[in-house]
C-alpha positions in Angstrom: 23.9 -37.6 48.9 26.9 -34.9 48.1 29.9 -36.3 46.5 33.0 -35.7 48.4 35.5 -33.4 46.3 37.7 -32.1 48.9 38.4 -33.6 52.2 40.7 -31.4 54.0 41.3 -33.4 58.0 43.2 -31.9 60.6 45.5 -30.1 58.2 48.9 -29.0 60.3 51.0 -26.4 58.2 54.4 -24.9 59.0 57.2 -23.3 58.2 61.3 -23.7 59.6 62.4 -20.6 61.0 65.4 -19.1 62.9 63.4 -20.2 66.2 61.9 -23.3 65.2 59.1 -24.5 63.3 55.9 -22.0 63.2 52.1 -23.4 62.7 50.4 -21.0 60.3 47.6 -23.5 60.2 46.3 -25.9 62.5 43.9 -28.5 62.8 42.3 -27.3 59.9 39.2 -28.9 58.1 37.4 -28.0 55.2 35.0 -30.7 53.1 34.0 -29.2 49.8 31.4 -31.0 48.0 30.9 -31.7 43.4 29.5 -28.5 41.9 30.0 -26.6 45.6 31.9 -23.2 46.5 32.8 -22.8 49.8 34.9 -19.3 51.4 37.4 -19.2 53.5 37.1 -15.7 55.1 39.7 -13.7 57.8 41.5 -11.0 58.1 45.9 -11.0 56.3 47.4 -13.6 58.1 44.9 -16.0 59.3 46.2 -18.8 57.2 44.2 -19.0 54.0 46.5 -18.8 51.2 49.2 -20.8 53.5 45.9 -23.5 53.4 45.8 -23.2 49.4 49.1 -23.2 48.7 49.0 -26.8 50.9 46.2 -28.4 48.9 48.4 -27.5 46.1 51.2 -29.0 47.3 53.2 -25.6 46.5 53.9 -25.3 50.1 57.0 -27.3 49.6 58.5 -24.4 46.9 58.0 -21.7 50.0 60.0 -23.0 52.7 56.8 -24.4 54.1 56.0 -28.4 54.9 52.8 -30.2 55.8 53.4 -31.3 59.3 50.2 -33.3 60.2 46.8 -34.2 58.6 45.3 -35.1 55.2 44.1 -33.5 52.3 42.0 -35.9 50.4 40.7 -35.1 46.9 38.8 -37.7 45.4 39.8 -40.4 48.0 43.3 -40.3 47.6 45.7 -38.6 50.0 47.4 -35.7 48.3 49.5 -35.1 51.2 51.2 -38.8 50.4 52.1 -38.2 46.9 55.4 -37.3 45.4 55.8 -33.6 43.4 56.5 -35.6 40.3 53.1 -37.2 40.9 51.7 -33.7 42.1 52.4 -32.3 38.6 49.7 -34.7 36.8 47.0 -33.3 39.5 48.2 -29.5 39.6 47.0 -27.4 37.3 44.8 -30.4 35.7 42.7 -31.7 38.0 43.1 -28.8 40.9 43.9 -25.5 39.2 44.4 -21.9 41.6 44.4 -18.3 40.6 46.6 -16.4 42.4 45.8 -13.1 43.9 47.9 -10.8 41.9 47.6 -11.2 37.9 50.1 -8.9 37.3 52.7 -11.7 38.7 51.2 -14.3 38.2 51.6 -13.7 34.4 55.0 -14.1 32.7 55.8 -10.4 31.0 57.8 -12.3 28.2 55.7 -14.8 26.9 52.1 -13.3 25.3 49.1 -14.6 26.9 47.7 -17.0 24.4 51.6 -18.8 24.6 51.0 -18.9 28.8 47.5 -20.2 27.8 48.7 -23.5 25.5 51.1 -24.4 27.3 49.0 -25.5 30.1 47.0 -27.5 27.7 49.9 -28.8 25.8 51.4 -30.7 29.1 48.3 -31.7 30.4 45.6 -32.2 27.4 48.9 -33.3 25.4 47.7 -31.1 22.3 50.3 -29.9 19.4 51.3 -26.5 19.3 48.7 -25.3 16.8 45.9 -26.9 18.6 46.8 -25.9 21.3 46.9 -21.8 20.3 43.7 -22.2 19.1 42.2 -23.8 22.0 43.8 -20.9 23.3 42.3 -18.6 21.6 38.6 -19.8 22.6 39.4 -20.1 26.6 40.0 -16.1 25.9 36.5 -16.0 24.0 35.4 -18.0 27.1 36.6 -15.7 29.5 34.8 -12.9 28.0 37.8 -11.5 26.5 36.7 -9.3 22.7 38.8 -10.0 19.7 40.3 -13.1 21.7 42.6 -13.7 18.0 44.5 -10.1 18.7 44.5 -10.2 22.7 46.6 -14.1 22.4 49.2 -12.4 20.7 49.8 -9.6 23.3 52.1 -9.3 26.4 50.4 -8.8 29.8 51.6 -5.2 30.2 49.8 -4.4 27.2 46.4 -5.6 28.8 44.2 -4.2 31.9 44.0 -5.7 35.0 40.9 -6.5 34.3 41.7 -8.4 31.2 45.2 -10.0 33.2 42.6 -11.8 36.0 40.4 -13.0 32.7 43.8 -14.5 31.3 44.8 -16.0 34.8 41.2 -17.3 35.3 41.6 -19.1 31.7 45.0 -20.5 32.1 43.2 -22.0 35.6 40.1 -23.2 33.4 42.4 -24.6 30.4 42.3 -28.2 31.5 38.7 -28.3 33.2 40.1 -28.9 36.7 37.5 -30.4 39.3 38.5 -27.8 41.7 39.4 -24.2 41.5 41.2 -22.4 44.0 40.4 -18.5 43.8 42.8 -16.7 46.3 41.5 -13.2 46.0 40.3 -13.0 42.8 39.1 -9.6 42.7 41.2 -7.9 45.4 43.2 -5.6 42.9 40.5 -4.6 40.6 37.7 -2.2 41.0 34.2 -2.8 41.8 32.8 -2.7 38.5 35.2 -5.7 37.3 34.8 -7.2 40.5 31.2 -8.1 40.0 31.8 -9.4 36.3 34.7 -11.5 37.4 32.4 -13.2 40.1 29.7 -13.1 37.5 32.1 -15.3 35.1 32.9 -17.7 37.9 29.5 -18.3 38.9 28.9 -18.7 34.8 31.7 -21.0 34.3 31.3 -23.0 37.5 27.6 -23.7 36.2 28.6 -24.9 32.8 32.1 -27.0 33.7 30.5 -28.1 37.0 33.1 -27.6 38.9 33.9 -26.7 42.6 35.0 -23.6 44.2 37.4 -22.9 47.1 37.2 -19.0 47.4 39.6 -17.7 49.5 38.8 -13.7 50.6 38.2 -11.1 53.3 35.2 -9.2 52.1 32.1 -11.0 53.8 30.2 -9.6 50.6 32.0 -11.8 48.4 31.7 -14.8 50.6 28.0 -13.3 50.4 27.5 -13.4 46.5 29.7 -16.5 46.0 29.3 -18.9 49.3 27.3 -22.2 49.3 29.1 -22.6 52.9 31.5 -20.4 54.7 34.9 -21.0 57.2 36.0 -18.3 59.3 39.7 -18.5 59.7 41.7 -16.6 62.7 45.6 -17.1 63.5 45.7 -20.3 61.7 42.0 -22.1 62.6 38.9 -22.7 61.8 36.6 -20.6 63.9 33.1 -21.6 62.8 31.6 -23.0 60.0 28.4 -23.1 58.3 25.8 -22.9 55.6 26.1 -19.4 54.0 22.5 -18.7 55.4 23.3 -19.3 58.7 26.7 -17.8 59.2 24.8 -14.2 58.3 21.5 -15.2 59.8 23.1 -16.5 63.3 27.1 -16.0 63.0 27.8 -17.4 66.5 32.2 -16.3 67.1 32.8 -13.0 67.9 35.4 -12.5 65.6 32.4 -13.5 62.8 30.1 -10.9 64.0 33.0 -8.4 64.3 34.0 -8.8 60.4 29.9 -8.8 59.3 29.7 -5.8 61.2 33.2 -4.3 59.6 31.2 -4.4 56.4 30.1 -0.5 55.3 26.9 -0.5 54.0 24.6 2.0 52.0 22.5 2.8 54.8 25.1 4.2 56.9 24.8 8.0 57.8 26.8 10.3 56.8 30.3 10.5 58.7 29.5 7.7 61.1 32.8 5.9 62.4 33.1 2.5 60.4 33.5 -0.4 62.8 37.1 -2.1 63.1 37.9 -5.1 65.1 40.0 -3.3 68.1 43.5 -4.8 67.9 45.6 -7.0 65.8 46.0 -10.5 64.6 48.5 -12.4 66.6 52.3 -13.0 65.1 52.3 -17.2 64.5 54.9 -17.1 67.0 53.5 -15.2 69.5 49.8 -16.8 70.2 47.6 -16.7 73.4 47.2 -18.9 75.8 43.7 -20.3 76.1 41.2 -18.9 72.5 43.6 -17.0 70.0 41.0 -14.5 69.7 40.2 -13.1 73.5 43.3 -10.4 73.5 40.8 -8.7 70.8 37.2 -10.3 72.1 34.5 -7.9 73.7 32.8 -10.8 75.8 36.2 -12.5 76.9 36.1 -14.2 80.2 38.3 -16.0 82.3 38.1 -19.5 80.5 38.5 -17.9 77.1 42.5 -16.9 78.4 43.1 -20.4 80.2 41.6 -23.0 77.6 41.2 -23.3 74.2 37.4 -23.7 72.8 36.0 -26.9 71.4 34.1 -26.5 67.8 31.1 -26.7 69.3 27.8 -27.6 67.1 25.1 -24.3 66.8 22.6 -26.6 65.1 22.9 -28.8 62.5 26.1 -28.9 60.8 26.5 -24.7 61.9 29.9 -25.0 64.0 31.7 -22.1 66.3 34.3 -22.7 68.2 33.7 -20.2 71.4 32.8 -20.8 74.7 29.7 -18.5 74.6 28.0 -20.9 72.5 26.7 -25.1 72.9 24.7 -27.4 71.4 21.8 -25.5 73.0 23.1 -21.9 71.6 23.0 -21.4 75.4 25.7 -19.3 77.5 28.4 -21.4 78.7 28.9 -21.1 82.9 32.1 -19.4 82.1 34.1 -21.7 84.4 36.3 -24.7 83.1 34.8 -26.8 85.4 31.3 -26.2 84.2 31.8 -26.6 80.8 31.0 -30.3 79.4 32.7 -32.2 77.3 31.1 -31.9 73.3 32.8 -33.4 70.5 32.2 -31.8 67.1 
């Protein structure tokens, strides 16, 4: 059997406004297994970075606060531990690449510097050793003449070459897990694909785990041993990678696998767009957050919230359309049964 890496439960996430406290994420959870890479797909502003910056415990720094729930990693409760405490497991045994490189990086330190001083806190190495140690996570990272590139600035380096320096300050301590919010979102397609090739390389040699946080389902497809759809803040359906594109069973699922262009399209055909717009945090629907935007909403779907119902096996989808059986629901509240996930 799996080990348990990651054991995300019911995960509540908020932040204090003028009005009140807002959800950005609730009831959320996400198991990721030794050696495994799950996605986290939806659209800007369903909750995914507000879910990585929680299991980092960085939530805190952004006005943010864990409201409910437990994020387990490795047994023990992250969500219990002090910040002082955090800082032994952040960047050590959890490491996360943010989604821009360019500010991610500090413009007035050179790279190699940025690179050591992870592993000078954590791996508790002397300066020297820890510039050369440096120096090979660049040769790692498939960055050439890694001896020149430590001694540069960020601005003096690609984008390319920025997310290979981010993706080896992450790697510099051989974390466990490795959060990868949008790796490849500012780069173009070319880098994207070695970038993800690197991953895939690196997760295979440090056997480590992978939670990839992105919107492009063909990301989630190259990357995903297991996929969660996120929308306003939840978890929409979950599955094997397999059998979220063989059998994707929410609407808003389908609706971002069919949002995907591909090859075969003829010339000057419309692209497909989800009609409408993902709900303000503070201005949800009554009854499932996605019907204001759903092609097959009924009247249940705007009086009651959806149970995650189970597809088959452990393939979940939290619409009414779809039970155990993969039958059609009755469509009234009174005929749908009680299932527990």
């Amino acid at each position: 059997m799996a080990e348990k890496l990651l054991e995300i439960e019911n995960l509540t996430a908020g932040f204090l406004t003028m009005s009140g406290t807002v959800k950005a994420t609730e009831q959320v959870s996400i198991s990721i297994d030794k050696g495994q890479t799950v996605c986290l797909v939806g659209e800007s502003g369903s909750g995914k970075s507000v879910t990585s910056l929680a299991i980092m415990r960085l939530i805190d720094y952004s006005g943010g606060a864990i409201l409910d729930g437990s994020i387990k990693f490795r047994g023990e409760d992250l969500t219990k531990r002090s910040q002082a405490e955090m800082i032994q497991t952040r960047g050590n045994k959890i490491a996360m690449i943010f989604q821009d490189p360019m500010s991610s990086l500090n413009p007035v330190f050179t790279v190699g510097d940025q690179i050591a001083e992870s592993i000078m806190l954590h791996r508790k190495k002397g300066k020297k050793e820890a510039r050369k140690m440096a120096v090979d996570m660049l040769r790692l990272v498939g960055i050439p003449a890694p001896e020149i590139r430590a001694k540069q600035y960020p601005h003096e380096l690609s984008g390319g070459m920025c997310q290979r320096v981010v993706i080896a300050i992450a790697l510099a301590c051989e974390p466990d897990l490795l959060i990868a919010d949008e790796p490849t979102t500012a780069l173009d397609v070319t880098v994207q694909a070695q970038i993800l090739d690197l991953l895939r390389s690196l997760q295979k040699e440090l056997g480590m785990s992978i939670l990839m946080i992105t919107h492009d389902m063909g990301v989630a497809a190259e990357m995903a041993d297991r996929i969660a759809v996120m929308y306003a803040g939840i978890i929409v359906e979950e599955g094997s990678a397999s059998d979220i594109f063989a059998r994707p069973s929410h609407p808003y699922t389908e609706g971002l696998l069919k949002s995907v262009p591909g090859l075969e399209g003829a010339r000057g055909e419309e692209l497909f767009t989800i009609k409408g717009n993902i709900p303000g945090l503070s201005q949800l629907p009554e009854g499932c957050r996605f019907h204001p935007r759903c092609p097959h909403a009924k009247e249940i779907c705007r009086e009651k919230a959806p149970p995650a119902f189970t597809v088959k096996g452990d393939h979940h989808a939290a619409c009414w359309m779809y039970m155990g059986d993969g039958g059609e629901a009755g469509w009234t509240i009174e005929s749908i049964p009680e299932v527990s996930r």
